[in-house]
Structure formats: structure tokens, C-alpha cells
Short mmCIF file of C-alpha atoms in Angstrom, two decimals:
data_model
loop_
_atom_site.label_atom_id
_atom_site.label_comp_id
_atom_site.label_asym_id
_atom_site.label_seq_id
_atom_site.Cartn_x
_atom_site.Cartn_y
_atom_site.Cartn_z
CA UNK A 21 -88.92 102.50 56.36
CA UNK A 22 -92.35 101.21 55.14
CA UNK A 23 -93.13 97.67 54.98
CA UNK A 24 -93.32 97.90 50.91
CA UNK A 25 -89.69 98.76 50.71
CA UNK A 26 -89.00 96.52 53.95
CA UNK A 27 -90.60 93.64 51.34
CA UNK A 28 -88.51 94.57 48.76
CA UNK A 29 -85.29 94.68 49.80
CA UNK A 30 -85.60 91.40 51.38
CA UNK A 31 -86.82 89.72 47.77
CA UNK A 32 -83.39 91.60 46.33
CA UNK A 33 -81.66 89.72 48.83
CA UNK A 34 -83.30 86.41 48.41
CA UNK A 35 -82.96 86.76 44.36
CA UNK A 36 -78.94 87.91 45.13
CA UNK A 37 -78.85 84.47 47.58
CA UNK A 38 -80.87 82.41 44.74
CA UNK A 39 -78.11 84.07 42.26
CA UNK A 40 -75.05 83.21 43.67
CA UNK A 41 -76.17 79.60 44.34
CA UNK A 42 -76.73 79.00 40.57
CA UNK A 43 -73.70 80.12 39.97
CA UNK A 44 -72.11 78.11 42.57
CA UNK A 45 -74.01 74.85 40.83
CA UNK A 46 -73.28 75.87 37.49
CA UNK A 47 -69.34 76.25 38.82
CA UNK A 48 -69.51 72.71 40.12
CA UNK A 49 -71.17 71.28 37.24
CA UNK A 50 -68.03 72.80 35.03
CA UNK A 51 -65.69 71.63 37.00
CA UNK A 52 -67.21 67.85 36.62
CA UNK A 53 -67.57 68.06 33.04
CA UNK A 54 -63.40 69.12 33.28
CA UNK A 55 -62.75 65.98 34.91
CA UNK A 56 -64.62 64.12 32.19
CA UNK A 57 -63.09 65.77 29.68
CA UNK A 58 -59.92 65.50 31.25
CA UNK A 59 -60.30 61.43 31.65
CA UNK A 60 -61.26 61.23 28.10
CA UNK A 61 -58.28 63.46 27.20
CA UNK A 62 -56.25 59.95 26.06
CA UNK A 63 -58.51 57.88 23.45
CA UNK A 64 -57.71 54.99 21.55
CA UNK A 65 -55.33 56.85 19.53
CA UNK A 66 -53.38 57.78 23.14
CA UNK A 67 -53.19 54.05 23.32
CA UNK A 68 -51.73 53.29 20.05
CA UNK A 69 -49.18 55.95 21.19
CA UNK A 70 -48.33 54.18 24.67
CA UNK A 71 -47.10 51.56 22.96
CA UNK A 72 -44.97 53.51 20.63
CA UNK A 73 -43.36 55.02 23.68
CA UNK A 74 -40.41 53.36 25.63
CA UNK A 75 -40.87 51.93 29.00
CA UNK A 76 -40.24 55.20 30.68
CA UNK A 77 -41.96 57.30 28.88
CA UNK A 78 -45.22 55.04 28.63
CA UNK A 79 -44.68 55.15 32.76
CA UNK A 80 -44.33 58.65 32.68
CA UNK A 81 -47.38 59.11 30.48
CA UNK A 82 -49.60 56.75 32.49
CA UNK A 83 -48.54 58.62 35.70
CA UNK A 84 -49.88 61.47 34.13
CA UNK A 85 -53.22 60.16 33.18
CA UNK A 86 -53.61 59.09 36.47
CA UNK A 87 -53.07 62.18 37.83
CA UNK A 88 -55.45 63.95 35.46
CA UNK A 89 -58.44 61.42 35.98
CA UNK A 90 -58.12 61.76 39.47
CA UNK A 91 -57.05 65.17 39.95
CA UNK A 92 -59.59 66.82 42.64
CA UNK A 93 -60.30 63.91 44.46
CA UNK A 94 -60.30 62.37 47.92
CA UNK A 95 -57.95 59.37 48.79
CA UNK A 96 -61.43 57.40 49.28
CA UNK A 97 -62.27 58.02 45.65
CA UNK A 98 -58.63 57.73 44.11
CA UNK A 99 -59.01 54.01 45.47
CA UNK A 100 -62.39 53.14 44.57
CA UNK A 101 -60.87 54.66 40.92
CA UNK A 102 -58.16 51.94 40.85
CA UNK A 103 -60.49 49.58 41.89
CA UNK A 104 -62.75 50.16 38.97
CA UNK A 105 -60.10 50.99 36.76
CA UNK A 106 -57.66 48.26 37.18
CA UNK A 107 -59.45 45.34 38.50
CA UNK A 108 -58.92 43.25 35.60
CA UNK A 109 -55.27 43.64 35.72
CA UNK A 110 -55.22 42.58 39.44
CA UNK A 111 -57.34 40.13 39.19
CA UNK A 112 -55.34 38.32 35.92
CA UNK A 113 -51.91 38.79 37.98
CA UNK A 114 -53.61 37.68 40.87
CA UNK A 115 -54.56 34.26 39.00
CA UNK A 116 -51.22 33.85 37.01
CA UNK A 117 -49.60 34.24 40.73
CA UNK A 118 -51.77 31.35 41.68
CA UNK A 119 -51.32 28.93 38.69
CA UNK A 120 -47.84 29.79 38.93
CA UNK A 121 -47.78 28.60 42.97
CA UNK A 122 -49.71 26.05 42.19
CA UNK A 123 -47.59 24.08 39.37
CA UNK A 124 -44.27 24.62 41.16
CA UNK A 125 -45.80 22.67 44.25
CA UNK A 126 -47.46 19.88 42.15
CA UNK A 127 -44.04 19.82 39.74
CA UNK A 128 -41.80 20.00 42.99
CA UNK A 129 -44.45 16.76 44.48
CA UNK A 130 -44.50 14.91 41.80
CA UNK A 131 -40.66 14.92 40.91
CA UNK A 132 -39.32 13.70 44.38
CA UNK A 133 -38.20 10.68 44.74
CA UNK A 134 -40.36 7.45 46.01
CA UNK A 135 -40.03 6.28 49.32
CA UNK A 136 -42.57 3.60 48.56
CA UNK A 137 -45.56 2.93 45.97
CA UNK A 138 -48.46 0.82 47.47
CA UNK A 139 -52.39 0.03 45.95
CA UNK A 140 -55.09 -1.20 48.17
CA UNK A 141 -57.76 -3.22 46.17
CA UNK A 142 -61.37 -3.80 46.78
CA UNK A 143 -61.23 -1.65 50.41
CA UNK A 144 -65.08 -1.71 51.54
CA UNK A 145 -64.37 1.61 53.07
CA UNK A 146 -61.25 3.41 51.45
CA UNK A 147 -61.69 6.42 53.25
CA UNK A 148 -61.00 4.27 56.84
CA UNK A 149 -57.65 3.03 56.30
CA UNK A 150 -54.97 3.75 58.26
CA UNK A 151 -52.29 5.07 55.89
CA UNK A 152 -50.44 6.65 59.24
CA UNK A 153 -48.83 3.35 59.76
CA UNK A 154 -46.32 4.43 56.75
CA UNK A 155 -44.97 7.01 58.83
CA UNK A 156 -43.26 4.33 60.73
CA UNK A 157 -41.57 3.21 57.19
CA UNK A 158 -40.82 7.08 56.57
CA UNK A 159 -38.85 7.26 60.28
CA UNK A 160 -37.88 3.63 59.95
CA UNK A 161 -35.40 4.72 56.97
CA UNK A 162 -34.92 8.36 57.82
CA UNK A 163 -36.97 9.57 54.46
CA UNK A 164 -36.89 13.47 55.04
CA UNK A 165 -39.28 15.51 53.65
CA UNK A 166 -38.31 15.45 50.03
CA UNK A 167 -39.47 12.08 49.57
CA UNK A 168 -43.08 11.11 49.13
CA UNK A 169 -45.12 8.02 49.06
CA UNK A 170 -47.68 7.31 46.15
CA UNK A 171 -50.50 5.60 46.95
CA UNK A 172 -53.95 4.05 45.53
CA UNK A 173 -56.88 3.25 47.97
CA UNK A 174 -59.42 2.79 46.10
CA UNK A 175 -58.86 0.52 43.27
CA UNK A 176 -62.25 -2.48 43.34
CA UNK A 177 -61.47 -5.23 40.45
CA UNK A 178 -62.16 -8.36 39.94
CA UNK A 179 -63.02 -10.91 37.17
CA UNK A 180 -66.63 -11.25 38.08
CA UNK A 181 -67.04 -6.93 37.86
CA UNK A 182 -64.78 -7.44 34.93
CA UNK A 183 -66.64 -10.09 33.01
CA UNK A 184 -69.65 -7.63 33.75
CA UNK A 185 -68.25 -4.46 33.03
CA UNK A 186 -66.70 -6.50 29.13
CA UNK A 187 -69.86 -7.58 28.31
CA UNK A 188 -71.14 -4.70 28.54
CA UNK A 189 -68.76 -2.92 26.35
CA UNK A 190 -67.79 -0.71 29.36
CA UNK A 191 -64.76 -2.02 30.12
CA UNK A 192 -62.88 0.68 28.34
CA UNK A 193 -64.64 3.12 30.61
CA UNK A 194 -63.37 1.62 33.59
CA UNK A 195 -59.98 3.32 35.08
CA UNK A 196 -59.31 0.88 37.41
CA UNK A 197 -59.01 -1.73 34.62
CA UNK A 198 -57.66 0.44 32.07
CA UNK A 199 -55.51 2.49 33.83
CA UNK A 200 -54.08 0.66 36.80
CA UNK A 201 -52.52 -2.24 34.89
CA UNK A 202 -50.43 0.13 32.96
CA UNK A 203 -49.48 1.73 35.95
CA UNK A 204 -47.89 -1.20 37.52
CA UNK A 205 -46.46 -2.55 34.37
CA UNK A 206 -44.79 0.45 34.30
CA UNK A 207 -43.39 0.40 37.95
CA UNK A 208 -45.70 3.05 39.77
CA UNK A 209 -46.64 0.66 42.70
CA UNK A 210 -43.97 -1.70 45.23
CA UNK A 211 -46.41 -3.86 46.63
CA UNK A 212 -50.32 -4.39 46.16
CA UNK A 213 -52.45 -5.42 49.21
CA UNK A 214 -55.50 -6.86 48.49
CA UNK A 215 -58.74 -9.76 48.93
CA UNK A 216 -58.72 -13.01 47.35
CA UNK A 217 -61.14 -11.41 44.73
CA UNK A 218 -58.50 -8.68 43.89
CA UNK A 219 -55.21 -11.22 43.89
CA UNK A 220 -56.90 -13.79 41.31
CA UNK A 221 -57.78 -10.95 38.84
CA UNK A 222 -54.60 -9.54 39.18
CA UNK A 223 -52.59 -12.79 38.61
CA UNK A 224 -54.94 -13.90 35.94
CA UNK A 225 -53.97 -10.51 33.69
CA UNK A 226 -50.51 -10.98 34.73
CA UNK A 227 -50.97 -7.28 36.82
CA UNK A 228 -48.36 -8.99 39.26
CA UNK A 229 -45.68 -11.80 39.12
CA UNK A 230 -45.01 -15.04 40.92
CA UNK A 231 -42.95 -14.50 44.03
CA UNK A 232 -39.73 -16.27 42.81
CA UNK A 233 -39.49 -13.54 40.16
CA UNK A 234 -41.02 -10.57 42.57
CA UNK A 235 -38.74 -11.31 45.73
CA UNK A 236 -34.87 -11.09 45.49
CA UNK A 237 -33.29 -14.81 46.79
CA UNK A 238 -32.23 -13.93 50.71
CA UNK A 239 -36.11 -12.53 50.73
CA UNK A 240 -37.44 -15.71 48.97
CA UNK A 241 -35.42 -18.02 50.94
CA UNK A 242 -37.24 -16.25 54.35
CA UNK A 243 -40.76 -16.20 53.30
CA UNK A 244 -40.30 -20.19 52.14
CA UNK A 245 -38.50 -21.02 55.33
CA UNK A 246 -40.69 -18.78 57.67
CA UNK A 247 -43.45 -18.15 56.28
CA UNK A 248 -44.75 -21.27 54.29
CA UNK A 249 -47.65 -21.56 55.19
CA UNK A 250 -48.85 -18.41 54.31
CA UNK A 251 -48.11 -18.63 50.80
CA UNK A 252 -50.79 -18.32 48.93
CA UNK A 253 -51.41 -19.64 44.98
CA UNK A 254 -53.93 -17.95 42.48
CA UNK A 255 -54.71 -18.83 38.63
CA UNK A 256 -52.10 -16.89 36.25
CA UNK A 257 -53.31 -16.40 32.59
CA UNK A 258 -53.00 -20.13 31.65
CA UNK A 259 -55.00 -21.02 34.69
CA UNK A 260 -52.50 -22.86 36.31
CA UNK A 261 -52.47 -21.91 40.15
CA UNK A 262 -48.75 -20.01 40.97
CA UNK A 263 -47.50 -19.11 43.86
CA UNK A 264 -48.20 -14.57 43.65
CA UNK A 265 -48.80 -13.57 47.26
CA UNK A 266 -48.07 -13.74 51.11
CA UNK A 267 -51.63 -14.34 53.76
CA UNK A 268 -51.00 -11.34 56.15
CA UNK A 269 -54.39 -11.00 58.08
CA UNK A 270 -52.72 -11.80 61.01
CA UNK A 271 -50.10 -9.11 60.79
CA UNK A 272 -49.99 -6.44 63.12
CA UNK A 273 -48.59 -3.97 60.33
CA UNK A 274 -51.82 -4.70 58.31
CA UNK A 275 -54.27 -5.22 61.17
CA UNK A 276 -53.67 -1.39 61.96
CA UNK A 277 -53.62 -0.29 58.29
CA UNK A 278 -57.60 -1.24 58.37
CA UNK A 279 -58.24 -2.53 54.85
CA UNK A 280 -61.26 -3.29 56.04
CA UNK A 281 -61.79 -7.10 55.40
CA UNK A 282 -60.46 -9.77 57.18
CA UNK A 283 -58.62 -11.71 54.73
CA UNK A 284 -55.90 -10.14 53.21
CA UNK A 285 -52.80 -10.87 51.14
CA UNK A 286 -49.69 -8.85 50.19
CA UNK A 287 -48.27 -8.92 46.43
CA UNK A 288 -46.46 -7.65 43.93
CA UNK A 289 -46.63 -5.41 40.82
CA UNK A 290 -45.27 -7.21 37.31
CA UNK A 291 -43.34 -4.31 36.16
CA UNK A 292 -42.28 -5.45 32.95
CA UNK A 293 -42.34 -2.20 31.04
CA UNK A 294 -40.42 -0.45 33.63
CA UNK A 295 -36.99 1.16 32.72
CA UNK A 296 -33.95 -0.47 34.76
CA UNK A 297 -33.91 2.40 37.48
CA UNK A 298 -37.52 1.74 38.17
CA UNK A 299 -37.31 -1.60 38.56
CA UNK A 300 -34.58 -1.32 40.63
CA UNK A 301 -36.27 1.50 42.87
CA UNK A 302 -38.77 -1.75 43.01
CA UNK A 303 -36.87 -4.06 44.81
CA UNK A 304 -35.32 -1.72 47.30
CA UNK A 305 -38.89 -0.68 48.20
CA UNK A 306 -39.95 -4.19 48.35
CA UNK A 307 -37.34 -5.18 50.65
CA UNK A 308 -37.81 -2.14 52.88
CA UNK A 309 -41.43 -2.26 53.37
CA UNK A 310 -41.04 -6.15 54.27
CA UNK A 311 -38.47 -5.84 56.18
CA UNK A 312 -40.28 -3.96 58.82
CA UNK A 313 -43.91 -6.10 58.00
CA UNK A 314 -42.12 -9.49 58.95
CA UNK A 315 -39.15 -7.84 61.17
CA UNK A 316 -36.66 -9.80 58.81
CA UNK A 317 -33.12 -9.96 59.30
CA UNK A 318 -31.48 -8.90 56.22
CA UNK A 319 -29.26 -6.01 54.87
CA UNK A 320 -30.79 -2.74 53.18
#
């Protein structure tokens, strides 16, 4: 055989090689344009007709689209499909799981019952103290776990800020003057331990009453007896000086709490908007909670 015809036979089969990989592109090609045409097979219109359907049937026809649109495909790409696909629907159940979660906890926390209600007022350093020590009052009185204890730590008042803050017209922008009052008129807080700064704002806005109205009589007759001298008067709203609060610095209950100044006095919210129940739920509280401070021999 020459070399011409040598030449030309192997161009034939080059050309014939060259051929049938067109046609293998061209193949492919088709068969991607299918499954486009196959994943636009249900339009708008196919929508408007899903809804039409029953449940089973819109199930059954959504099966079938999915089988269509991914028909040909490798269990790597029928993932990343749903992924693309249906990413907004997980992503919206994933958030309505969440919200859902997260109000049952906060309704199931905020609708137990209250061990004990306490403010702290003018801490230097709220994020120091010690509120650990109430787990001794949890034990103390066998609270389980579906009781809580509401607290306020932060709370800084007094009437020189507030003098300040009202003659500045920003009074009303203050929470802790706005809000806290109403709170303990309306029985939110047991006890309030505070300065001397704190007590004589909060006696002179009537934020807490006099002890012979706070304290129940086998509790007043014990602090007057025992504890006399650590009685402690502040200005009311008539600026006559009442007797509103008990000098604990030197209590070892307090001392660990860690207010963080040195003198500091225990009191007690005027909770004169308060249903009965409340103001009940009060006293109980009250007597608890200074039962163990002074170690007081009475009945619970």
C-alpha cells in the first residue's frame, strides 16, 4: 500500500472519530435541554393546579416533579437540588421551630411561681454581686425547679440624679424612675437592698412603706426588740423622717451578697396597687427571706 492511500485512510478514520464525537456532544447537549424542558414542564399554571388538588394528589404530583427535575442525576446533585430548591422552606420552618422553642421557655419562665423578688439599688459594680447566696433561700425552703427568683441589680436612683435628670426634662426617659416604681407598686419585688442615697429617694416617692405597715406584728415585735438599733429613719413625702428600713452591713447574708458599698440597708416595696394574692405572696417572701438573714424564730 502506498503512503498516499496509507494518508488517506487514516484522515477517513480521524474524520469517522471527529464524527462520532459530535454526535456524542450533540447527544449530550439533547439530553440537557430534556432535563430543562422537563423542569419547566410545571409553570405557574401547574401551580395554580397544586392547589386545586387534594393533599394526596398535590403529594403525588410534587413527587413527580421531583422525579422529573432530577431524573438522570447523581445522589450528590439530587441534594445540592434540594438545597437550592427548597432552602427557603427549611430555613422558614427552621425559624418558626425556633420562635416556637423559644416562647414556650420564656412563657413556661415567666409563669412559675416566685420564690422571692429582690432589687439592688445604686450597686457600684452590678455585675460583682453574689446572687449565689439565694440558693441557700431556694434549699432553705425546698423551692424545686419550677420556681424562680426575679431579680433587679442594677437599678442607680436617687433624688440628686433625679432632680438632674427632671430638670432636664429627661426624667421620662429614665427606666429606673419610670419603670421601677410601678413595678413595686404593683408587687414585683419582696424586699429592696440598697445605700442611704437609694432608701431616701425611695421613701420620699413612697416606692416603699414604713416598717409597721411592711412587717407582719411577730416580725415587727423582733426587729424592735432585737434589732433596735439598727433601725434606720428616712424622709417620706411630707419630709417627716419614718422609720422604712433595717442597717444590715454587718450581716453575714449581705456581706457575701457583695453590693459593693459598705453601708447598706434592707427595705421594703409599697405595693399598694397589688391584687390580694400578690400582696400576700409579699409577706410570705418577706418573712422567708428574713427569717434566714436574722436566723429568727418564728413559724413559716
Amino acid at each position: 500500500m502506498s503512503k498516499q492511500e496509507t494518508d488517506i485512510i487514516e484522515d477517513t478514520a480521524s474524520k469517522s472519530k471527529q464524527a462520532e464525537s459530535d454526535d456524542t456532544e450533540i447527544q449530550q447537549s439533547q439530553n440537557e435541554d430534556n432535563k430543562k424542558d422537563d423542569s419547566k414542564e410545571f409553570t405557574g399554571e401547574d401551580n395554580l393546579e397544586l392547589h386545586k388538588m387534594n393533599f394526596s394528589d398535590r403529594m403525588k404530583a410534587k413527587k413527580e416533579r421531583f422525579r422529573k427535575n432530577t431524573e438522570g442525576m447523581s445522589t450528590k446533585e439530587k441534594i445540592s437540588y434540594c438545597v437550592y430548591y427548597y432552602k427557603w422552606p427549611v430555613i422558614i420552618s427552621a425559624l418558626l421551630i425556633f420562635l416556637l422553642v423559644y416562647v414556650s421557655i420564656s412563657v413556661y419562665k415567666n409563669t412559675r411561681p416566685v420564690a422571692l423578688g429582690y432589687a439592688v439599688i445604686n450597686s457600684p459594680k452590678p455585675g460583682y454581686i453574689n446572687k449565689d447566696v439565694f440558693d441557700e433561700y431556694m434549699e432553705c425552703y425546698n423551692f424545686t425547679n419550677g420556681y424562680q427568683i426575679t431579680s433587679a441589680t442594677d437599678i442607680q436612683m436617687s433624688m440628686k440624679q433625679y432632680n438632674e435628670l427632671y430638670e432636664q426634662g429627661n426624667i421620662d426617659n429614665n427606666t429606673d424612675y419610670s419603670q421601677f416604681p410601678l413595678l413595686c407598686w404593683n408587687g414585683y419585688y419582696d424586699i429592696i437592698i440598697t445605700d442611704k442615697a437609694g432608701l431616701e429617694y425611695c421613701s420620699s416617692e413612697s416606692v416603699i412603706e414604713p416598717l409597721d405597715m411592711a412587717l407582719s406584728d411577730d416580725i415587727y415585735s423582733i426587729v424592735y426588740t432585737d434589732f433596735a438599733k439598727d433601725i434606720t429613719t428616712a424622709p417620706n413625702y411630707n419630709n417627716d423622717y419614718v422609720d422604712y428600713a433595717i442597717n444590715v452591713s454587718n450581716n453575714e447574708f449581705i456581706k457575701n451578697l457583695n453590693v459593693g458599698y459598705d453601708e447598706v440597708y434592707i427595705c421594703f416595696p409599697s405595693s399598694v396597687s397589688a391584687e390580694s394574692d400578690i400582696r400576700e405572696r409579699n409577706i410570705g417572701n418577706r418573712r422567708r427571706i428574713l427569717k434566714l438573714i436574722f436566723n429568727l424564730d418564728i413559724e413559716i
